[in-house]
Short mmCIF file of C-alpha atoms and ligand atoms in Angstrom, two decimals:
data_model
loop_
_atom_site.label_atom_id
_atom_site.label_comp_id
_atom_site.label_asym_id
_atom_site.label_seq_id
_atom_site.Cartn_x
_atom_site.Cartn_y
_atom_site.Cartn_z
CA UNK A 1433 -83.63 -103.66 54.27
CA UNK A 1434 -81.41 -104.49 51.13
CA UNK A 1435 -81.04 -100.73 50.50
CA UNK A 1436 -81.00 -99.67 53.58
CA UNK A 1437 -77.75 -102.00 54.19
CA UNK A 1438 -75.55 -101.12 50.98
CA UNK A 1439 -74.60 -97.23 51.80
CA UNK A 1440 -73.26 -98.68 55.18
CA UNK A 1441 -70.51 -100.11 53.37
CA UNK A 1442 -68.12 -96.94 52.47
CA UNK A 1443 -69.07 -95.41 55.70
CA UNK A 1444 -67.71 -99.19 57.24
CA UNK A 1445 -64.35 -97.95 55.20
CA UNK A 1446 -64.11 -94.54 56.43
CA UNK A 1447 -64.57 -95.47 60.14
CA UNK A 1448 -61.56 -97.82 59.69
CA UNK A 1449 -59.41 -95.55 58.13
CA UNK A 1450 -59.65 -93.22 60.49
CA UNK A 1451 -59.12 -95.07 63.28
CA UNK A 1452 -56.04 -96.67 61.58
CA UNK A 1453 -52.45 -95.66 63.38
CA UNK A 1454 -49.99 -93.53 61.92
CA UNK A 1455 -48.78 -97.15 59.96
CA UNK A 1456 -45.55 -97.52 61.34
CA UNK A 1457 -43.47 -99.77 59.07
CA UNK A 1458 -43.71 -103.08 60.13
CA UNK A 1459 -40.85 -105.19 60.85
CA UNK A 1460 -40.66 -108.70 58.84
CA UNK A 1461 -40.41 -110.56 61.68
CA UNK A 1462 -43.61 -112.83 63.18
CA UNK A 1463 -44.00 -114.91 59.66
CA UNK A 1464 -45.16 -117.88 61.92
CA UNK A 1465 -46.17 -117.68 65.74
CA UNK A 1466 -42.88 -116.62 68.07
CA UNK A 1467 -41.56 -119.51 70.09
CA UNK A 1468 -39.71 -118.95 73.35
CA UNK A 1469 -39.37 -118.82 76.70
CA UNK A 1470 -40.54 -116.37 79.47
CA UNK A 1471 -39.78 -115.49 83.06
CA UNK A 1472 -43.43 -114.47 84.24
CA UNK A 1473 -45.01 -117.50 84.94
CA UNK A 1474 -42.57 -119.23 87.41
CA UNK A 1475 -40.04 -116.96 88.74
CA UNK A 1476 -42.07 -114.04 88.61
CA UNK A 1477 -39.45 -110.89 90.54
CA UNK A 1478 -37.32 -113.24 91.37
CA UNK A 1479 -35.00 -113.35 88.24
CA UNK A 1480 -31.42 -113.27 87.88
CA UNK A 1481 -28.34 -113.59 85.74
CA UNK A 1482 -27.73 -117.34 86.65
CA UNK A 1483 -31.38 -118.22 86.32
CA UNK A 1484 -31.36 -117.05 82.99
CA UNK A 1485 -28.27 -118.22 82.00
CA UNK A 1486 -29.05 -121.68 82.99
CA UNK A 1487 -32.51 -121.30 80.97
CA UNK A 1488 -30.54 -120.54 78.12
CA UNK A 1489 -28.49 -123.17 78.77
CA UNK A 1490 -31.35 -125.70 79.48
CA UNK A 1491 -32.94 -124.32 76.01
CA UNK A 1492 -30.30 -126.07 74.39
CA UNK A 1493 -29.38 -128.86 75.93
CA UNK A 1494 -32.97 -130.44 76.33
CA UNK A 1495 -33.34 -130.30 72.43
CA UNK A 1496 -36.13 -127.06 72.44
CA UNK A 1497 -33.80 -124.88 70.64
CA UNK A 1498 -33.61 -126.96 67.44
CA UNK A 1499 -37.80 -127.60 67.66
CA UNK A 1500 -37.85 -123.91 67.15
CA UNK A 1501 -38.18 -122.39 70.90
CA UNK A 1502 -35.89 -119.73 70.41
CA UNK A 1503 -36.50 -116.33 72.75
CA UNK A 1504 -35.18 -116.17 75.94
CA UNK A 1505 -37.84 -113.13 77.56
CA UNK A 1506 -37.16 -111.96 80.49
CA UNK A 1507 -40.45 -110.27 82.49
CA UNK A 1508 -40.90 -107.55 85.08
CA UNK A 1509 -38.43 -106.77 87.37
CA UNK A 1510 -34.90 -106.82 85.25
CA UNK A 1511 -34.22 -102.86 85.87
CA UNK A 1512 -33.15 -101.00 88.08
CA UNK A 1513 -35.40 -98.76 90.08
CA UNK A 1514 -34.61 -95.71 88.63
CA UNK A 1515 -33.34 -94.27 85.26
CA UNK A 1516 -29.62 -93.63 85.41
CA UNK A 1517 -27.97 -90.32 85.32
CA UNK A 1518 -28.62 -89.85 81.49
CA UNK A 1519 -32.21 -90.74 81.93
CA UNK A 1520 -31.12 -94.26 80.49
CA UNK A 1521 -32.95 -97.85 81.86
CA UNK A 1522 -30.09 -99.69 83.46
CA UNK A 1523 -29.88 -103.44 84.57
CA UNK A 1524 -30.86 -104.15 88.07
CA UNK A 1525 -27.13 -104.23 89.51
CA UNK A 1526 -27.84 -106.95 91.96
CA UNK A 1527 -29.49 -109.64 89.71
CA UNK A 1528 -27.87 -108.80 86.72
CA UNK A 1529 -24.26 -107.71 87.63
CA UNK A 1530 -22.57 -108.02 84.26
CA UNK A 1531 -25.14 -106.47 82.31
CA UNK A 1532 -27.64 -107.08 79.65
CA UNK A 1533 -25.45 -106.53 77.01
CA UNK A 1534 -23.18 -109.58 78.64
CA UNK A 1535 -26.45 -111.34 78.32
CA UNK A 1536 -27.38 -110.61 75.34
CA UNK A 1537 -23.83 -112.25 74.41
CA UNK A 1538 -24.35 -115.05 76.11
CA UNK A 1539 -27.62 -116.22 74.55
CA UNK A 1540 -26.65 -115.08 71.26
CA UNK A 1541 -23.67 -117.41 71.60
CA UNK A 1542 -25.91 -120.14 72.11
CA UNK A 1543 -27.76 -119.55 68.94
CA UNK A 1544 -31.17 -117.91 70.73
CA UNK A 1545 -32.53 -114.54 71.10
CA UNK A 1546 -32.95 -112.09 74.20
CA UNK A 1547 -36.07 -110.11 74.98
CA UNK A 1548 -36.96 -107.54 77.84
CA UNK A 1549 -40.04 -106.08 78.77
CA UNK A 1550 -41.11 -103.03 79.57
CA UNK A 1551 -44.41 -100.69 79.94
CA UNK A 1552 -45.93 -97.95 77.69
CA UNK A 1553 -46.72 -96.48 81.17
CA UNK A 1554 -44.76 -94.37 83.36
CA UNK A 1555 -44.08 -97.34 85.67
CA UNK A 1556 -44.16 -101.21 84.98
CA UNK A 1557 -47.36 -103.10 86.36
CA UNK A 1558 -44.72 -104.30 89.31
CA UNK A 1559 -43.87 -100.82 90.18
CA UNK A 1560 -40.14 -101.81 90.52
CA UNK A 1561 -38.99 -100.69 87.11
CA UNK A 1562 -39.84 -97.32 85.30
CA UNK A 1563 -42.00 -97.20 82.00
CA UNK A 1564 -40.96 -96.35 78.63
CA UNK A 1565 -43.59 -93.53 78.70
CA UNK A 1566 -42.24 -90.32 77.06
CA UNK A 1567 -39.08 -91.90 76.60
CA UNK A 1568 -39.76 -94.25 73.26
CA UNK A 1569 -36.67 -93.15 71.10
CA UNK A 1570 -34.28 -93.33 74.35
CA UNK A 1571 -35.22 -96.51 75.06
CA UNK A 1572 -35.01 -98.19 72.08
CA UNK A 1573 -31.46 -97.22 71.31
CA UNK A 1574 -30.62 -98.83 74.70
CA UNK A 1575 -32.61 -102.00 73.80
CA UNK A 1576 -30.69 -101.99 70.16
CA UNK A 1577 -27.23 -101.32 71.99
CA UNK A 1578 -27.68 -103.55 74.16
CA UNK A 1579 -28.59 -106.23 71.26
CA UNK A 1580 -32.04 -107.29 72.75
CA UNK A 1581 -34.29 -109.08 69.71
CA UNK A 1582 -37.73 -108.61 71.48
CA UNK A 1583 -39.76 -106.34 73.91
CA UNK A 1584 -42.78 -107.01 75.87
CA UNK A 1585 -44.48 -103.85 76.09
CA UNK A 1586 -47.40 -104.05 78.70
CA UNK A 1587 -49.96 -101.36 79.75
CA UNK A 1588 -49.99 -100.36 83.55
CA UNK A 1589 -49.96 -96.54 84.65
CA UNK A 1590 -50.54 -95.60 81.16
CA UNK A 1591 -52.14 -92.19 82.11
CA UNK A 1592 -55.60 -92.95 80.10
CA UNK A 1593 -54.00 -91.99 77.10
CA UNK A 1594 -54.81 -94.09 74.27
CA UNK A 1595 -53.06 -97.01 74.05
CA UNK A 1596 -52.98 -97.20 70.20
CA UNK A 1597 -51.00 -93.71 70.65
CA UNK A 1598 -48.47 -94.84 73.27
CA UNK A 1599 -48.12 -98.52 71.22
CA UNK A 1600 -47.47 -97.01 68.35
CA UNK A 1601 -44.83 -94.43 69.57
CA UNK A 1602 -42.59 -97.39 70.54
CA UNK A 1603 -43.21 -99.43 67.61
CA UNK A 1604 -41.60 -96.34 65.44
CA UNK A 1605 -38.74 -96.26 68.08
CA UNK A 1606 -37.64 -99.40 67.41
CA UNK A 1607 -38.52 -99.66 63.95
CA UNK A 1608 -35.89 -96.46 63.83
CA UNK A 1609 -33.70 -97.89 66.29
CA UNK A 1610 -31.21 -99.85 63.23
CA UNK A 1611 -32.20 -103.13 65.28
CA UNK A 1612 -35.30 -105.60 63.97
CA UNK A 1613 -36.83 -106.08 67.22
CA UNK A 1614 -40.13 -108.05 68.02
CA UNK A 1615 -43.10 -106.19 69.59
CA UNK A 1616 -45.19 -108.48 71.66
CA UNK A 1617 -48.00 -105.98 72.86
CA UNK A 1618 -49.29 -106.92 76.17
CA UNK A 1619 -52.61 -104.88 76.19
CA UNK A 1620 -54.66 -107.04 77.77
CA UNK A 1621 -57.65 -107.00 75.02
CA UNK A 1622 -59.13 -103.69 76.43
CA UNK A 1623 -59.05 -101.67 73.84
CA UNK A 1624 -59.72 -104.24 71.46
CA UNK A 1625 -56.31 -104.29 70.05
CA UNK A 1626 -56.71 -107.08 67.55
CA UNK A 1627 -58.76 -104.27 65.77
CA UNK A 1628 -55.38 -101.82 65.43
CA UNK A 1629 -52.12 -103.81 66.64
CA UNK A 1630 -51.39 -105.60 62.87
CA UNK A 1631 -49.98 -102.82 61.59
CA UNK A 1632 -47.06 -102.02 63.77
CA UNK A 1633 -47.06 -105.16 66.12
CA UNK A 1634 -46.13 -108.92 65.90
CA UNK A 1635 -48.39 -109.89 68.42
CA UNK A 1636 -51.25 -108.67 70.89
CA UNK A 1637 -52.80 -109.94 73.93
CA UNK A 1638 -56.20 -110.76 73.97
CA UNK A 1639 -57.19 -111.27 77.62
CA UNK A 1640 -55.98 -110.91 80.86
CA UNK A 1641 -53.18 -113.00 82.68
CA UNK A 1642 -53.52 -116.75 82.17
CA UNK A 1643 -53.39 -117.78 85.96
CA UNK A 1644 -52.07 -121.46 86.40
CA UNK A 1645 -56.08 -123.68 86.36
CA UNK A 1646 -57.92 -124.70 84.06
CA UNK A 1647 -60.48 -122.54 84.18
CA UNK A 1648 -57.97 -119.65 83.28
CA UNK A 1649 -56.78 -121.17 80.48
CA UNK A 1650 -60.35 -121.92 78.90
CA UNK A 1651 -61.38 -118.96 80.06
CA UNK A 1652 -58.72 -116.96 77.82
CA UNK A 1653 -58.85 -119.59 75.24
CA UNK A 1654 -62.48 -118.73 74.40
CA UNK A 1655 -61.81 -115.00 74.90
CA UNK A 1656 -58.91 -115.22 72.41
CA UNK A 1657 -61.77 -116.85 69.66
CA UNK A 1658 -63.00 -114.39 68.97
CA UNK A 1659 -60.64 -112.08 67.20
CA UNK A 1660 -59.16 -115.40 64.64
CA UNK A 1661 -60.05 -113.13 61.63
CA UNK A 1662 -57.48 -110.60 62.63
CA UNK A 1663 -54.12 -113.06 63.52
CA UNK A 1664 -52.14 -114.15 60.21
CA UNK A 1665 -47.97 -113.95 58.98
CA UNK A 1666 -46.55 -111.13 60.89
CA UNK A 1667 -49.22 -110.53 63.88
CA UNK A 1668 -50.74 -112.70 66.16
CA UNK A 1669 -53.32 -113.18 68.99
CA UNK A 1670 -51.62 -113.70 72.19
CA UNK A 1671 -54.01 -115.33 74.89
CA UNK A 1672 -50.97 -114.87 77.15
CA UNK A 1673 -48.17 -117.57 77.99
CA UNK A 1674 -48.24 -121.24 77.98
CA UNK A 1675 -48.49 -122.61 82.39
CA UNK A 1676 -47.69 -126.25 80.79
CA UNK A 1677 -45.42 -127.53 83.80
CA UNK A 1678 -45.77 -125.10 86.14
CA UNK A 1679 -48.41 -127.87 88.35
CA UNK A 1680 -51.68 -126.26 88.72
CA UNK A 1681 -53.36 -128.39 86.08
CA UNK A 1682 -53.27 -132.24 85.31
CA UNK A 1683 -51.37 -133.81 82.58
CA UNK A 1684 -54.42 -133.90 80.28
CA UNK A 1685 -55.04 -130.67 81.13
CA UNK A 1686 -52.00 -129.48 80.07
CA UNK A 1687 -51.86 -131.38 76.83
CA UNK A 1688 -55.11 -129.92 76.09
CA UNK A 1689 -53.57 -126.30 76.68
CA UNK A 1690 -50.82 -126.56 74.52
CA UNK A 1691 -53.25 -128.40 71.35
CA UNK A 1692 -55.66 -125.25 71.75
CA UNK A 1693 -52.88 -123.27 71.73
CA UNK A 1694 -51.06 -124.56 68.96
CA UNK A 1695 -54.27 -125.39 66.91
CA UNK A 1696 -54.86 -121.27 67.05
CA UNK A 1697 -51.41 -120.03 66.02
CA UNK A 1698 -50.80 -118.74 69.65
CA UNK A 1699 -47.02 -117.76 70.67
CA UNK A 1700 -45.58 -120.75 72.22
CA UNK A 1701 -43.66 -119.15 75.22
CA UNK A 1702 -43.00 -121.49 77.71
CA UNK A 1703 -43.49 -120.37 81.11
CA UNK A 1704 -42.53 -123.05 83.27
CA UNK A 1705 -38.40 -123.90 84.53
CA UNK A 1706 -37.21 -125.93 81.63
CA UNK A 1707 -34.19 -126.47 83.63
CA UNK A 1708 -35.86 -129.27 85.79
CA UNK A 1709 -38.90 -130.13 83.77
CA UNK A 1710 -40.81 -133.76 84.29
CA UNK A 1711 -40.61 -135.83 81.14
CA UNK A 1712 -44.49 -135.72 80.94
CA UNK A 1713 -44.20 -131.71 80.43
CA UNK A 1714 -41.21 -132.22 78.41
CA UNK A 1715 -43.41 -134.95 76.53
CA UNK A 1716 -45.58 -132.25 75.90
CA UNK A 1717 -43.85 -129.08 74.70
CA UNK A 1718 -41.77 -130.91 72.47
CA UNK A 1719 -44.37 -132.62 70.17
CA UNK A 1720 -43.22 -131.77 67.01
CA UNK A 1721 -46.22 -132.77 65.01
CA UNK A 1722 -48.16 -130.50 67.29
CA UNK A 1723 -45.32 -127.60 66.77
CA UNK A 1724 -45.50 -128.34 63.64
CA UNK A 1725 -49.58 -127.16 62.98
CA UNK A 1726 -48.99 -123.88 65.06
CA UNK A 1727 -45.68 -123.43 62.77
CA UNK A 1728 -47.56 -124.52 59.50
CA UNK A 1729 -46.83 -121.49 56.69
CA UNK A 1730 -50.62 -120.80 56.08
CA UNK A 1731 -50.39 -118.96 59.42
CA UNK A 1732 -55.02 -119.28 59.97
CA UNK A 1733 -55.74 -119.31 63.62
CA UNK A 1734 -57.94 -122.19 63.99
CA UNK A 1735 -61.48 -121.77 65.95
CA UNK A 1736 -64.29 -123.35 67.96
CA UNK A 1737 -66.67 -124.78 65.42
CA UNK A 1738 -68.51 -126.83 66.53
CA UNK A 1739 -69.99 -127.10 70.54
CA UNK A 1740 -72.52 -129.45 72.48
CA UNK A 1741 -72.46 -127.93 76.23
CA UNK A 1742 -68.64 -129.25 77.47
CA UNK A 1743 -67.72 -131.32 74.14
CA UNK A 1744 -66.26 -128.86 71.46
CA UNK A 1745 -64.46 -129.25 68.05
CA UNK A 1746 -62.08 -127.03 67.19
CA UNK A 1747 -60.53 -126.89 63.87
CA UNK A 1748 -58.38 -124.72 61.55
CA UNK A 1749 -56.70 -124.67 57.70
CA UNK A 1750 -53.60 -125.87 57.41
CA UNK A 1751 -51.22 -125.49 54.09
CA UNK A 1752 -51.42 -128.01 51.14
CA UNK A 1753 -54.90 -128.80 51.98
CA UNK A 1754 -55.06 -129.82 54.90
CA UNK A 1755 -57.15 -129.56 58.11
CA UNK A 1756 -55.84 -129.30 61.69
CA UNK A 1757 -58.31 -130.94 64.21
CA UNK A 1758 -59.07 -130.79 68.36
CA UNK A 1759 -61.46 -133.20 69.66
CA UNK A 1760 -61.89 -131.63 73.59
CA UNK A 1761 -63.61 -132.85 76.09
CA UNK A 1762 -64.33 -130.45 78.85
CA UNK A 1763 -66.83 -131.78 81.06
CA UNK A 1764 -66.40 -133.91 84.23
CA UNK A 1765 -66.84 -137.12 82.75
CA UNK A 1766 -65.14 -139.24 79.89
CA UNK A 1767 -67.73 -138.56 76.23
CA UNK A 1768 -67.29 -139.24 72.89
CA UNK A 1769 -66.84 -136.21 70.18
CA UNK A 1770 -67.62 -136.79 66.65
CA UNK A 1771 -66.44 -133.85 64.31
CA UNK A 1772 -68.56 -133.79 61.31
CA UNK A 1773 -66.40 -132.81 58.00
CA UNK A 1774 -69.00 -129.75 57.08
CA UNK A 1775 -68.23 -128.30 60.20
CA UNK A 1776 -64.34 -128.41 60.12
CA UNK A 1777 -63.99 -126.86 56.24
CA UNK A 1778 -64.17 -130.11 54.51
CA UNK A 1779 -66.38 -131.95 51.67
CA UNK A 1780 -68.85 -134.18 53.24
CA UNK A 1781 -67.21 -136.68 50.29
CA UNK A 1782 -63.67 -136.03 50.73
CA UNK A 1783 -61.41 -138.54 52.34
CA UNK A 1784 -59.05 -138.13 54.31
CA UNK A 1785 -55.28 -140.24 56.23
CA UNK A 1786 -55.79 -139.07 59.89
CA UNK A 1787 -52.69 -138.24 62.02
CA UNK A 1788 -53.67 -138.57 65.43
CA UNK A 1789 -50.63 -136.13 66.92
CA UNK A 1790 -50.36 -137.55 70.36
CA UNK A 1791 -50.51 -141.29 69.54
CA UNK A 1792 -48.66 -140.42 66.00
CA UNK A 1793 -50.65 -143.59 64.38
CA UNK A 1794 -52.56 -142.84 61.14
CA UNK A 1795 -55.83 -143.83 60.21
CA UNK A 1796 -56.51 -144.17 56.24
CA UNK A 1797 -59.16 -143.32 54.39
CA UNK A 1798 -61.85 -141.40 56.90
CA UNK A 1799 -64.60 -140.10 55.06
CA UNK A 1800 -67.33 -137.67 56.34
CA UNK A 1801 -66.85 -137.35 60.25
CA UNK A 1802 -64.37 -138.70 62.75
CA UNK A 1803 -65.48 -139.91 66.44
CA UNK A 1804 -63.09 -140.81 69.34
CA UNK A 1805 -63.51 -140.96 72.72
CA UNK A 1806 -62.24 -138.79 75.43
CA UNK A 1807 -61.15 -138.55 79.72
CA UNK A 1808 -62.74 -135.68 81.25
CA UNK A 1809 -60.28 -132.26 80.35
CA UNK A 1810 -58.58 -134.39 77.46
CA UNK A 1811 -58.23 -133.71 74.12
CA UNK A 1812 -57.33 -135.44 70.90
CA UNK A 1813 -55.36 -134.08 68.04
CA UNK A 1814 -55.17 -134.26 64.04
CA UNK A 1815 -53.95 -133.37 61.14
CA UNK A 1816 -56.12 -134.19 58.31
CA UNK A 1817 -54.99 -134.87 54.93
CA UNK A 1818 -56.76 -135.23 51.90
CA UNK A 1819 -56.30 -138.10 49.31
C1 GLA B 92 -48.86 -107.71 83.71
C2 GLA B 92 -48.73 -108.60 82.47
C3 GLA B 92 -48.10 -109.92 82.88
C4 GLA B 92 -46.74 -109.67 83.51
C5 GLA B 92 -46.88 -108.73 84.70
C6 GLA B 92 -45.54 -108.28 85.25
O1 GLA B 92 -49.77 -108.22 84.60
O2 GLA B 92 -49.98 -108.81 81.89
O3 GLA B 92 -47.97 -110.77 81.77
O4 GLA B 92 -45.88 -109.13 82.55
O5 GLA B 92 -47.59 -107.54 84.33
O6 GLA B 92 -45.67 -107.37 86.31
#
């Protein structure tokens, strides 16, 4: 067996250089999960000029910019119809009257950062906008003139051709476009795109669209698992966009979404109308000890480590040491966890102050494991210092 296994090893190497992309050169930009905003999960089509204005607005004013929330993405359904005369994507002249470059101005002058979206496909998956398809270079330049700072790029009516081909083609477009513009890859995890994405993308999709219930959001949450090895400074796993607000899950629910999610360096892209959020959801997106773990500089996705049927830990490195921690519950009934320190990347000896992120009380001096107790769909956060 031994010698059977070692001349597997260069063959291991060739297969993965030869299935590596033309590299691209790689923006800079990605060092720590993007934060934002997107139009998807609420408004879906129906977008607009003075919707977005007043999210940009909202951004702001409610105290998100300055937490680090800082795109304002705008989904499906911004274009036109059709390509203009010179073949050039053009603002849907209804919604968007004065333009996305007027936009762009506007939430620049506010200190945040406009992205699109668009499709390596010959349409978008709405149907309502044209792809990017064959027309890479063009569209770039009109995304750099127009001052946009990040694109979507999803996958519908892609022809069958290979996605690392088409994804790749755009990420040189806009890496020659004179404008440093996040790619967001919206793939859906077919092709396995954690595999090929880091070295011309700032983020990936892992799974298909997070629907607003919790077992969506589990669902992707364990697909997203996975593929930890592969997210770090510069490219991340996307299990899609955060639904915290948008009402289809409970409070605890949704606290439980955004810990996962921040615990496993997944964009933070709001989805829901910040303009006339509750203060429970506001409660919840703007934890900034919780921000603070998915911002941390070490940039290690954290992962499921430890599971009993519904009661899991989940637990990832953090910088200086330290250890970021999820307690969840996610069976019917209220249960105690206890995370034992082998499992989560600690000494059995060491000890540890406990920052319980939600309650933001400390507990000193923990040694070995760390129990609390749990409502049905809740979770409990930590960070985990060493003494
Ligand atoms: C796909 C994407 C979604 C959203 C829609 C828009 O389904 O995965 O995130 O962008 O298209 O049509």
């Amino acid at each position: 067996m031994a010698r059977a296994a070692a001349p597997l090893l260069p063959f291991f190497f060739l297969l993965l250089s030869s299935t590596s992309p033309a590299a691209a050169q790689k923006n800079l930009l990605g060092r720590t999960p993007q934060m934002g905003w997107n139009s998807w999960n609420h408004f879906g089509c129906k977008i607009d000029e003075v919707i977005i204005r007043k999210i940009a607005d909202a951004m702001v004013d409610t105290g998100l910019a300055k937490l680090g929330y800082e795109y304002i993405n705008l989904d499906d359904c911004w274009a036109s119809h059709d390509r203009d005369s010179q073949g050039n994507l053009a603002a849907n002249g209804t919604a968007f009257p004065s333009g996305m470059r007027a936009l762009a101005d506007y939430v620049h002058g506010k200190g945040l950062k406009l992205g699109l979206y668009g499709d390596a496909g010959l349409r978008t998956c709405s149907r309502l906008q044209p792809g990017s398809l064959g027309y890479e270079d063009q569209d770039a330049r009109t995304l750099a003139a127009w001052g946009i700072d990040y694109l979507k790029y999803d996958n519908c009516n892609n022809q069958n051709i290979s996605p690392l081909t088409r994804y790749n083609r755009m990420s040189e477009a806009l890496m020659n476009s004179g404008r440093d513009v996040f790619l967001s890859l919206c793939e859906w995890g077919v092709d396995d795109p954690a595999t090929w994405a880091g070295s011309f993308a700032n983020s990936w999709r892992t799974t298909e669209d997070i629907k607003n219930t919790w077992e969506s959001m589990t669902d992707n949450a364990d697909k997203n698992d996975k593929w930890a090895p592969y997210a770090g400074p510069g490219g991340w796993n996307d299990p899609d966009m955060l639904e915290v607000g948008n009402g289809g899950m409970t409070i605890e629910e949704y606290r439980s979404h955004f810990s996962i999610w921040a615990l496993v360096k997944a964009p933070l892209i709001l989805g829901c109308d910040i303009s006339s959020m509750s203060a429970e959801t506001k409660e919840i997106i703007t934890n900034q000890n919780v921000i603070a773990v998915n911002q941390d500089k070490l940039g290690v996705q954290g992962r499921k480590v430890q599971q009993d049927g519904d009661l899991e830990v989940w637990a990832g490195r953090l910088s200086r040491g330290r250890v970021a921690l999820v307690l969840w519950n996610r069976g019917p009934a209220e249960a105690s966890i206890t995370a034992s320190w082998s499992n989560i990347g600690l000494n059995q000896s060491a000890v540890v102050d406990a920052h319980d992120l939600w309650t933001d009380e400390v507990t000193s001096s923990m040694q070995g494991n760390l129990t609390n107790k749990m409502d049905s769909h809740a979770c409990k956060m930590y960070v985990l210092t060493p003494k």
